[in-house]
Each structure stands twice: as structure tokens, then as C-alpha cells.
Amino acid sequence: MADLHPDIAPLGFLLGTWRGSGTGVYPTIEDFAYDEEVTIGHMGKPFLRYEQRTKRAGTGDPLHTEVGYWRAAGDRAELVIAQPTGVTEALAGPIDGTSVALASVQIGLAPTAKEVVTTERRITVDGNTMHYTLLMGAVGQPHQLHLDATLTRIAE
Amino acid sequence: MADLHPDIAPLGFLLGTWRGSGTGVYPTIEDFAYDEEVTIGHMGKPFLRYEQRTKRAGTGDPLHTEVGYWRAAGDRAELVIAQPTGVTEALAGPIDGTSVALASVQIGLAPTAKEVVTTERRITVDGNTMHYTLLMGAVGQPHQLHLDATLTRIAE
């Protein structure tokens, strides 16, 4: 295992495999509950690799997955993501201890993707517990809460 | 293993693990040769998951990696990608048999990413051989050839 690159050390608190559950709300859909697994790793380079999968609570049907990379520029974090919904996100925002608050800088849409206009991701890690919220302005709706989840680090 | 979702079947020719080598050129850098591994898989949903890694030929030093998802809308392909350089790409273009020609629709840049303006990816599969070229307009340079590689399918 390579050492963590010093440029990405401010985001080292995100490393690990995380499992937990969350809830989703949005005006255009029914509320839902989900189980989630997140893996955030590194290969000694100045970025972290991120992948996420969610399943519907109860049925286990796959819901969402996304993948991307974390970068750090001093006390600012950057996150780029691709989603199988045909959406890309480039986000940025401040790192504050073991919290990070990201807002979308640019959202890319493949021609048949649903319209996503803004996203915001707030993540706080306390020991082996991660809590995040995701806000989104999409499909004609104002920017608002979409996801809220709490995960536990199950592996470093 | 889930069956391939019919919506993504037009891109089924991309599935597999691919290995090979390529060359890179660009006015702002020295020419380079690289070894590459690409994995394109699915989980029964209407998209393919794509991940790629390259290493410098000879030294084996890691060069580039990227990850994303393929989608199909009839005879049109869509590809969304995240890169640890802080760049996202949303591309689209026609599927012609076992070839696909994609041009960037939207490119997203994290605040500290180098400027990429246009990309174009042309991929042809003939049996177990994949050939691709990647063209790019970036860092003030006109749109032009950047990568050319030939890969062999080593696993389905």
C-alpha cells in the first residue's frame, strides 16, 4: 500500500469503506429509504478514488451508483463525479477539519439526461461515523434537500 | 451474472477487459508511449461501467486513469467520465455497427483543473481488437490528435 500523497492528506479522513443508510426526498418523487456502500481509496497519487452504490431498503433493488475523484488544493476540496444517469458534477468547497462542504461548479448533461442544475454536498466525519446531506436543484425544482445519510467506516 | 439490459445492447461490443498500448502526442508535451488496461462491465442495468488505467511504457509509472458510464439511446451513444485531473466529460455520438464516434457535449472543470475545451473519441472493435483515437482541444491548443491505441480483449 502506497503512502497517502501529502497533497491529498487534508482529505485523508474520508478514506475507507463505509456502510449505512439514508433517506431521499424530492417534490417529484415518493420519499424513499436506502442502504449505501461507499469506498474511498488512494494509490499514492494526489487524489482519492470514490465509488458509491445504493440499494432500496427492504427490497435491495439497486438505486444509484456514482464514481469519481477527490482532489485537494490547500484547504479547498474538489470532487468530480460521473453518474449513469448521464450527469457529471464538478464540485468545490472548503475543508474544515473533518468536514467538507461542496457546491457544484459545473454540471454536465448527456443529451438524454434529466436536467440537474445545482448540487451541494456536505460531509462530516466524526471518528468512524460519516454524515452527509445532498441538496439538489433539478427538473424545474428549486435547490433543496434530496438525501440525508449516516454511514459507518467498516474498513480502513 | 445478470443479462445485458436490452437498452444497452447496441454497445455490448465494448464489454470486456482490454489490454494494449498506445502513443500520446500534444504540442505542449513530449511524445510518450503507454500501456493501458480498460474494463467495461455491466450489472443488468441500462448502462455500462467503464474504468481505464495507463502506465508509462518501460517504467510502469502510473499516467492516467478515468472512470464513467456508457449509455445508449437507440443508435446514439452517451459517455460520462470523471478524471482525477479534475475534468469531467459528457460525450455523445452515433453507434455504427461495432464503432462509435463521440464528441464532447459538455466538459466540466474543477477550479484547479487544466483547461480542456473539446474532446472526441473514436472507437472501433473488430473481433477482440479495439482501436481508438482521442482528439482534444486544451490549454490553448486547437482540437487535434492526442492519443492512439490498440487493445486486445483478454476477458469477456
mmCIF file of C-alpha atoms in Angstrom:
data_model
loop_
_atom_site.group_PDB
_atom_site.id
_atom_site.type_symbol
_atom_site.label_atom_id
_atom_site.label_comp_id
_atom_site.label_asym_id
_atom_site.label_seq_id
_atom_site.Cartn_x
_atom_site.Cartn_y
_atom_site.Cartn_z
ATOM 1 C CA MET A 1 0.000 0.000 0.000
ATOM 2 C CA ALA A 2 1.445 3.350 -1.060
ATOM 3 C CA ASP A 3 1.668 6.207 1.452
ATOM 4 C CA LEU A 4 -1.017 8.850 1.197
ATOM 5 C CA HIS A 5 0.216 11.673 -1.047
ATOM 6 C CA PRO A 6 0.725 14.802 1.097
ATOM 7 C CA ASP A 7 -1.356 16.974 -1.266
ATOM 8 C CA ILE A 8 -4.449 14.905 -0.500
ATOM 9 C CA ALA A 9 -3.743 14.434 3.239
ATOM 10 C CA PRO A 10 -6.342 17.108 4.231
ATOM 11 C CA LEU A 11 -8.987 14.688 2.887
ATOM 12 C CA GLY A 12 -7.492 11.570 4.477
ATOM 13 C CA PHE A 13 -10.388 11.474 6.950
ATOM 14 C CA LEU A 14 -12.597 10.275 4.081
ATOM 15 C CA LEU A 15 -10.587 7.098 3.413
ATOM 16 C CA GLY A 16 -12.194 3.749 3.975
ATOM 17 C CA THR A 17 -15.168 1.566 3.157
ATOM 18 C CA TRP A 18 -18.376 2.968 4.593
ATOM 19 C CA ARG A 19 -21.789 1.359 5.029
ATOM 20 C CA GLY A 20 -25.055 2.744 6.292
ATOM 21 C CA SER A 21 -28.450 4.023 5.326
ATOM 22 C CA GLY A 22 -30.232 7.175 4.322
ATOM 23 C CA THR A 23 -33.459 8.742 3.194
ATOM 24 C CA GLY A 24 -34.322 10.531 -0.017
ATOM 25 C CA VAL A 25 -36.959 13.179 -0.621
ATOM 26 C CA TYR A 26 -37.832 15.355 -3.583
ATOM 27 C CA PRO A 27 -41.051 17.012 -4.741
ATOM 28 C CA THR A 28 -41.192 14.960 -7.941
ATOM 29 C CA ILE A 29 -40.822 11.501 -6.354
ATOM 30 C CA GLU A 30 -42.032 9.461 -3.380
ATOM 31 C CA ASP A 31 -39.849 9.507 -0.275
ATOM 32 C CA PHE A 32 -37.528 6.511 -0.124
ATOM 33 C CA ALA A 33 -35.084 4.801 2.223
ATOM 34 C CA TYR A 34 -31.821 3.294 1.049
ATOM 35 C CA ASP A 35 -28.780 1.300 2.092
ATOM 36 C CA GLU A 36 -25.433 2.551 0.872
ATOM 37 C CA GLU A 37 -21.821 1.472 0.483
ATOM 38 C CA VAL A 38 -19.079 3.992 -0.256
ATOM 39 C CA THR A 39 -15.418 3.216 -0.942
ATOM 40 C CA ILE A 40 -12.798 5.950 -0.897
ATOM 41 C CA GLY A 41 -9.240 4.830 -1.599
ATOM 42 C CA HIS A 42 -5.954 6.036 -2.968
ATOM 43 C CA MET A 43 -2.953 4.770 -4.920
ATOM 44 C CA GLY A 44 -0.264 7.152 -3.681
ATOM 45 C CA LYS A 45 -1.205 9.845 -6.175
ATOM 46 C CA PRO A 46 -2.603 13.269 -5.191
ATOM 47 C CA PHE A 47 -6.247 12.225 -5.438
ATOM 48 C CA LEU A 48 -8.742 9.828 -3.865
ATOM 49 C CA ARG A 49 -10.908 7.461 -5.872
ATOM 50 C CA TYR A 50 -14.563 7.424 -4.859
ATOM 51 C CA GLU A 51 -17.309 4.930 -5.668
ATOM 52 C CA GLN A 52 -20.786 4.608 -4.245
ATOM 53 C CA ARG A 53 -23.730 2.236 -4.570
ATOM 54 C CA THR A 54 -27.199 2.425 -3.037
ATOM 55 C CA LYS A 55 -29.987 -0.141 -2.817
ATOM 56 C CA ARG A 56 -33.601 0.342 -1.881
ATOM 57 C CA ALA A 57 -34.114 -0.522 1.788
ATOM 58 C CA GLY A 58 -36.140 -3.703 2.142
ATOM 59 C CA THR A 59 -36.043 -4.909 -1.455
ATOM 60 C CA GLY A 60 -32.317 -4.495 -2.126
ATOM 61 C CA ASP A 61 -33.012 -3.277 -5.656
ATOM 62 C CA PRO A 62 -30.109 -1.197 -6.996
ATOM 63 C CA LEU A 63 -30.939 2.515 -6.954
ATOM 64 C CA HIS A 64 -27.967 4.729 -7.694
ATOM 65 C CA THR A 65 -24.263 4.444 -8.263
ATOM 66 C CA GLU A 66 -21.609 7.038 -8.989
ATOM 67 C CA VAL A 67 -17.874 7.239 -9.227
ATOM 68 C CA GLY A 68 -15.231 9.915 -9.291
ATOM 69 C CA TYR A 69 -12.195 11.508 -7.714
ATOM 70 C CA TRP A 70 -11.426 13.824 -4.828
ATOM 71 C CA ARG A 71 -8.664 16.428 -5.076
ATOM 72 C CA ALA A 72 -7.414 18.998 -2.575
ATOM 73 C CA ALA A 73 -5.898 22.422 -3.188
ATOM 74 C CA GLY A 74 -4.760 23.528 0.253
ATOM 75 C CA ASP A 75 -7.891 23.866 2.378
ATOM 76 C CA ARG A 76 -10.211 23.605 -0.625
ATOM 77 C CA ALA A 77 -11.617 20.296 -1.817
ATOM 78 C CA GLU A 78 -12.621 19.393 -5.344
ATOM 79 C CA LEU A 79 -14.767 16.444 -6.398
ATOM 80 C CA VAL A 80 -15.537 15.262 -9.924
ATOM 81 C CA ILE A 81 -18.229 12.640 -10.420
ATOM 82 C CA ALA A 82 -19.817 10.659 -13.248
ATOM 83 C CA GLN A 83 -23.271 9.144 -12.867
ATOM 84 C CA PRO A 84 -25.025 6.510 -15.007
ATOM 85 C CA THR A 85 -27.951 8.924 -15.272
ATOM 86 C CA GLY A 86 -25.757 10.775 -17.792
ATOM 87 C CA VAL A 87 -24.816 13.516 -15.346
ATOM 88 C CA THR A 88 -21.353 14.764 -14.385
ATOM 89 C CA GLU A 89 -20.616 17.032 -11.450
ATOM 90 C CA ALA A 90 -17.548 19.168 -10.706
ATOM 91 C CA LEU A 91 -17.824 20.496 -7.146
ATOM 92 C CA ALA A 92 -15.597 22.540 -4.871
ATOM 93 C CA GLY A 93 -15.624 23.986 -1.376
ATOM 94 C CA PRO A 94 -13.810 24.400 1.922
ATOM 95 C CA ILE A 95 -12.324 21.674 4.097
ATOM 96 C CA ASP A 96 -12.912 22.422 7.793
ATOM 97 C CA GLY A 97 -11.216 19.802 9.974
ATOM 98 C CA THR A 98 -13.077 16.585 9.175
ATOM 99 C CA SER A 99 -15.924 18.297 7.373
ATOM 100 C CA VAL A 100 -16.198 19.407 3.795
ATOM 101 C CA ALA A 101 -18.885 21.495 2.096
ATOM 102 C CA LEU A 102 -19.035 21.271 -1.682
ATOM 103 C CA ALA A 103 -21.132 23.178 -4.177
ATOM 104 C CA SER A 104 -21.402 22.416 -7.870
ATOM 105 C CA VAL A 105 -19.128 24.447 -10.118
ATOM 106 C CA GLN A 106 -20.188 22.802 -13.365
ATOM 107 C CA ILE A 107 -22.758 20.131 -14.119
ATOM 108 C CA GLY A 108 -22.546 18.267 -17.410
ATOM 109 C CA LEU A 109 -25.503 16.537 -19.015
ATOM 110 C CA ALA A 110 -25.501 13.903 -21.727
ATOM 111 C CA PRO A 111 -28.225 14.608 -24.305
ATOM 112 C CA THR A 112 -30.841 12.286 -22.728
ATOM 113 C CA ALA A 113 -30.025 13.046 -19.068
ATOM 114 C CA LYS A 114 -32.608 14.635 -16.799
ATOM 115 C CA GLU A 115 -31.798 18.255 -16.059
ATOM 116 C CA VAL A 116 -29.719 18.787 -12.921
ATOM 117 C CA VAL A 117 -28.832 22.447 -12.333
ATOM 118 C CA THR A 118 -27.193 22.677 -8.883
ATOM 119 C CA THR A 119 -25.913 20.237 -6.276
ATOM 120 C CA GLU A 120 -24.410 20.688 -2.844
ATOM 121 C CA ARG A 121 -22.794 18.005 -0.692
ATOM 122 C CA ARG A 122 -21.971 18.492 2.989
ATOM 123 C CA ILE A 123 -19.988 15.709 4.651
ATOM 124 C CA THR A 124 -18.887 15.430 8.259
ATOM 125 C CA VAL A 125 -16.768 12.609 9.692
ATOM 126 C CA ASP A 126 -16.651 12.040 13.444
ATOM 127 C CA GLY A 127 -14.394 9.084 14.210
ATOM 128 C CA ASN A 128 -15.826 6.200 12.190
ATOM 129 C CA THR A 129 -19.163 7.882 11.502
ATOM 130 C CA MET A 130 -19.887 9.848 8.340
ATOM 131 C CA HIS A 131 -22.957 12.004 7.940
ATOM 132 C CA TYR A 132 -23.809 13.681 4.687
ATOM 133 C CA THR A 133 -26.559 15.677 3.099
ATOM 134 C CA LEU A 134 -27.032 16.260 -0.600
ATOM 135 C CA LEU A 135 -29.061 19.189 -1.887
ATOM 136 C CA MET A 136 -30.112 19.482 -5.489
ATOM 137 C CA GLY A 137 -31.913 21.803 -7.864
ATOM 138 C CA ALA A 138 -33.195 19.672 -10.741
ATOM 139 C CA VAL A 139 -36.063 19.031 -13.163
ATOM 140 C CA GLY A 140 -37.502 22.527 -12.606
ATOM 141 C CA GLN A 141 -37.434 22.345 -8.791
ATOM 142 C CA PRO A 142 -35.586 24.840 -6.561
ATOM 143 C CA HIS A 143 -32.357 23.820 -4.809
ATOM 144 C CA GLN A 144 -33.363 21.736 -1.765
ATOM 145 C CA LEU A 145 -32.593 18.720 0.381
ATOM 146 C CA HIS A 146 -32.572 15.436 -1.533
ATOM 147 C CA LEU A 147 -30.511 12.925 0.507
ATOM 148 C CA ASP A 148 -29.520 12.524 4.159
ATOM 149 C CA ALA A 149 -27.467 9.530 5.288
ATOM 150 C CA THR A 150 -25.263 8.238 8.075
ATOM 151 C CA LEU A 151 -22.542 5.676 7.365
ATOM 152 C CA THR A 152 -20.069 3.721 9.491
ATOM 153 C CA ARG A 153 -16.478 3.024 8.477
ATOM 154 C CA ILE A 154 -16.230 -0.772 8.242
ATOM 155 C CA ALA A 155 -12.683 -0.907 6.858
ATOM 156 C CA GLU A 156 -9.754 1.498 6.645
ATOM 157 C CA MET B 1 -24.166 -12.577 -13.931
ATOM 158 C CA ALA B 2 -27.200 -10.528 -14.967
ATOM 159 C CA ASP B 3 -28.276 -10.480 -18.601
ATOM 160 C CA LEU B 4 -27.267 -7.413 -20.596
ATOM 161 C CA HIS B 5 -30.090 -4.847 -20.466
ATOM 162 C CA PRO B 6 -31.609 -4.543 -23.964
ATOM 163 C CA ASP B 7 -31.293 -0.725 -23.944
ATOM 164 C CA ILE B 8 -27.509 -1.008 -23.788
ATOM 165 C CA ALA B 9 -27.198 -3.994 -26.159
ATOM 166 C CA PRO B 10 -26.047 -1.750 -29.079
ATOM 167 C CA LEU B 11 -22.870 -1.128 -27.050
ATOM 168 C CA GLY B 12 -22.385 -4.751 -25.988
ATOM 169 C CA PHE B 13 -19.394 -4.996 -28.342
ATOM 170 C CA LEU B 14 -17.445 -2.874 -25.828
ATOM 171 C CA LEU B 15 -17.792 -5.348 -22.947
ATOM 172 C CA GLY B 16 -14.716 -6.998 -21.530
ATOM 173 C CA THR B 17 -11.282 -6.403 -20.104
ATOM 174 C CA TRP B 18 -8.918 -4.927 -22.675
ATOM 175 C CA ARG B 19 -5.138 -4.565 -22.621
ATOM 176 C CA GLY B 20 -2.747 -2.955 -25.036
ATOM 177 C CA SER B 21 -0.614 0.035 -25.756
ATOM 178 C CA GLY B 22 -0.759 3.444 -27.313
ATOM 179 C CA THR B 23 1.059 6.644 -28.079
ATOM 180 C CA GLY B 24 0.368 10.176 -26.961
ATOM 181 C CA VAL B 25 1.259 13.443 -28.675
ATOM 182 C CA TYR B 26 0.428 17.072 -27.962
ATOM 183 C CA PRO B 27 2.205 20.350 -28.748
ATOM 184 C CA THR B 28 2.710 21.174 -25.059
ATOM 185 C CA ILE B 29 4.320 17.861 -24.006
ATOM 186 C CA GLU B 30 6.879 15.322 -25.190
ATOM 187 C CA ASP B 31 5.552 12.344 -27.124
ATOM 188 C CA PHE B 32 5.007 9.310 -24.921
ATOM 189 C CA ALA B 33 4.158 5.616 -25.150
ATOM 190 C CA TYR B 34 1.833 3.900 -22.713
ATOM 191 C CA ASP B 35 0.368 0.573 -21.660
ATOM 192 C CA GLU B 36 -3.349 0.506 -20.900
ATOM 193 C CA GLU B 37 -5.996 -1.620 -19.265
ATOM 194 C CA VAL B 38 -9.685 -0.915 -19.797
ATOM 195 C CA THR B 39 -12.597 -2.694 -18.098
ATOM 196 C CA ILE B 40 -16.139 -2.283 -19.382
ATOM 197 C CA GLY B 41 -18.804 -4.203 -17.487
ATOM 198 C CA HIS B 42 -22.472 -4.167 -16.593
ATOM 199 C CA MET B 43 -24.811 -5.137 -13.777
ATOM 200 C CA GLY B 44 -28.031 -5.746 -15.697
ATOM 201 C CA LYS B 45 -28.941 -2.059 -15.708
ATOM 202 C CA PRO B 46 -29.182 0.081 -18.877
ATOM 203 C CA PHE B 47 -25.611 1.317 -18.711
ATOM 204 C CA LEU B 48 -22.025 0.048 -18.854
ATOM 205 C CA ARG B 49 -19.415 0.892 -16.249
ATOM 206 C CA TYR B 50 -16.058 1.956 -17.672
ATOM 207 C CA GLU B 51 -12.678 2.268 -15.990
ATOM 208 C CA GLN B 52 -9.249 2.792 -17.513
ATOM 209 C CA ARG B 53 -5.650 2.960 -16.307
ATOM 210 C CA THR B 54 -2.478 3.744 -18.224
ATOM 211 C CA LYS B 55 1.175 3.362 -17.285
ATOM 212 C CA ARG B 56 4.240 4.783 -18.968
ATOM 213 C CA ALA B 57 5.777 2.162 -21.277
ATOM 214 C CA GLY B 58 9.097 0.959 -19.915
ATOM 215 C CA THR B 59 8.919 2.447 -16.424
ATOM 216 C CA GLY B 60 5.389 1.348 -15.474
ATOM 217 C CA ASP B 61 4.751 4.664 -13.725
ATOM 218 C CA PRO B 62 1.027 5.401 -13.495
ATOM 219 C CA LEU B 63 -0.027 8.027 -16.039
ATOM 220 C CA HIS B 64 -3.773 8.465 -16.326
ATOM 221 C CA THR B 65 -6.939 6.884 -15.034
ATOM 222 C CA GLU B 66 -10.573 7.675 -15.617
ATOM 223 C CA VAL B 67 -13.935 6.170 -14.871
ATOM 224 C CA GLY B 68 -17.501 6.616 -16.019
ATOM 225 C CA TYR B 69 -20.563 5.153 -17.659
ATOM 226 C CA TRP B 70 -21.790 4.377 -21.150
ATOM 227 C CA ARG B 71 -25.432 4.817 -22.112
ATOM 228 C CA ALA B 72 -27.289 4.212 -25.367
ATOM 229 C CA ALA B 73 -30.325 5.984 -26.766
ATOM 230 C CA GLY B 74 -31.205 3.942 -29.836
ATOM 231 C CA ASP B 75 -28.273 4.288 -32.261
ATOM 232 C CA ARG B 76 -26.708 7.145 -30.273
ATOM 233 C CA ALA B 77 -24.152 6.535 -27.545
ATOM 234 C CA GLU B 78 -23.518 8.688 -24.498
ATOM 235 C CA LEU B 79 -20.458 8.555 -22.261
ATOM 236 C CA VAL B 80 -19.889 10.426 -18.995
ATOM 237 C CA ILE B 81 -16.416 10.409 -17.463
ATOM 238 C CA ALA B 82 -14.644 11.737 -14.376
ATOM 239 C CA GLN B 83 -10.863 12.218 -14.336
ATOM 240 C CA PRO B 84 -8.506 12.789 -11.395
ATOM 241 C CA THR B 85 -7.204 15.816 -13.267
ATOM 242 C CA GLY B 86 -10.443 17.498 -12.140
ATOM 243 C CA VAL B 87 -12.090 17.179 -15.540
ATOM 244 C CA THR B 88 -15.476 15.697 -16.418
ATOM 245 C CA GLU B 89 -16.645 14.883 -19.914
ATOM 246 C CA ALA B 90 -20.143 14.269 -21.260
ATOM 247 C CA LEU B 91 -19.891 12.975 -24.817
ATOM 248 C CA ALA B 92 -22.355 11.727 -27.402
ATOM 249 C CA GLY B 93 -22.370 10.405 -30.942
ATOM 250 C CA PRO B 94 -23.511 7.721 -33.348
ATOM 251 C CA ILE B 95 -23.087 3.963 -32.995
ATOM 252 C CA ASP B 96 -22.260 2.348 -36.354
ATOM 253 C CA GLY B 97 -22.087 -1.432 -36.015
ATOM 254 C CA THR B 98 -19.104 -2.016 -33.741
ATOM 255 C CA SER B 99 -17.789 1.535 -33.996
ATOM 256 C CA VAL B 100 -18.744 4.603 -32.051
ATOM 257 C CA ALA B 101 -17.738 8.236 -32.608
ATOM 258 C CA LEU B 102 -18.209 10.554 -29.641
ATOM 259 C CA ALA B 103 -17.770 14.307 -29.364
ATOM 260 C CA SER B 104 -17.851 16.303 -26.158
ATOM 261 C CA VAL B 105 -21.200 17.880 -25.326
ATOM 262 C CA GLN B 106 -20.108 19.435 -22.038
ATOM 263 C CA ILE B 107 -16.773 19.492 -20.268
ATOM 264 C CA GLY B 108 -16.682 20.323 -16.570
ATOM 265 C CA LEU B 109 -13.611 21.685 -14.828
ATOM 266 C CA ALA B 110 -12.874 21.782 -11.105
ATOM 267 C CA PRO B 111 -11.337 25.138 -10.119
ATOM 268 C CA THR B 112 -7.704 23.963 -10.324
ATOM 269 C CA ALA B 113 -8.079 21.727 -13.400
ATOM 270 C CA LYS B 114 -6.185 22.490 -16.601
ATOM 271 C CA GLU B 115 -8.471 23.841 -19.287
ATOM 272 C CA VAL B 116 -9.921 21.203 -21.610
ATOM 273 C CA VAL B 117 -12.298 22.648 -24.202
ATOM 274 C CA THR B 118 -13.181 19.840 -26.634
ATOM 275 C CA THR B 119 -12.655 16.089 -26.803
ATOM 276 C CA GLU B 120 -13.513 13.496 -29.385
ATOM 277 C CA ARG B 121 -13.231 9.719 -29.031
ATOM 278 C CA ARG B 122 -13.477 7.295 -31.931
ATOM 279 C CA ILE B 123 -13.564 3.600 -31.056
ATOM 280 C CA THR B 124 -13.708 0.617 -33.401
ATOM 281 C CA VAL B 125 -13.927 -3.008 -32.289
ATOM 282 C CA ASP B 126 -13.066 -5.800 -34.727
ATOM 283 C CA GLY B 127 -13.462 -9.169 -33.022
ATOM 284 C CA ASN B 128 -11.232 -8.978 -29.957
ATOM 285 C CA THR B 129 -9.287 -5.917 -31.112
ATOM 286 C CA MET B 130 -10.185 -2.378 -30.112
ATOM 287 C CA HIS B 131 -8.626 0.652 -31.751
ATOM 288 C CA TYR B 132 -9.300 4.141 -30.512
ATOM 289 C CA THR B 133 -8.181 7.678 -31.106
ATOM 290 C CA LEU B 134 -8.745 10.596 -28.777
ATOM 291 C CA LEU B 135 -8.628 14.169 -30.043
ATOM 292 C CA MET B 136 -8.532 17.131 -27.711
ATOM 293 C CA GLY B 137 -8.517 20.911 -27.724
ATOM 294 C CA ALA B 138 -6.937 22.007 -24.448
ATOM 295 C CA VAL B 139 -4.626 24.527 -22.757
ATOM 296 C CA GLY B 140 -4.922 26.986 -25.648
ATOM 297 C CA GLN B 141 -4.201 24.450 -28.394
ATOM 298 C CA PRO B 142 -6.552 23.686 -31.293
ATOM 299 C CA HIS B 143 -8.527 20.427 -31.376
ATOM 300 C CA GLN B 144 -6.110 17.707 -32.534
ATOM 301 C CA LEU B 145 -4.942 14.131 -32.111
ATOM 302 C CA HIS B 146 -3.760 13.316 -28.578
ATOM 303 C CA LEU B 147 -3.967 9.510 -28.148
ATOM 304 C CA ASP B 148 -3.949 6.482 -30.445
ATOM 305 C CA ALA B 149 -4.080 2.964 -29.015
ATOM 306 C CA THR B 150 -4.835 -0.638 -29.894
ATOM 307 C CA LEU B 151 -6.099 -3.047 -27.230
ATOM 308 C CA THR B 152 -6.907 -6.762 -27.145
ATOM 309 C CA ARG B 153 -9.855 -8.273 -25.275
ATOM 310 C CA ILE B 154 -8.300 -10.558 -22.635
ATOM 311 C CA ALA B 155 -11.549 -11.446 -20.848
ATOM 312 C CA GLU B 156 -15.252 -11.218 -21.662
#
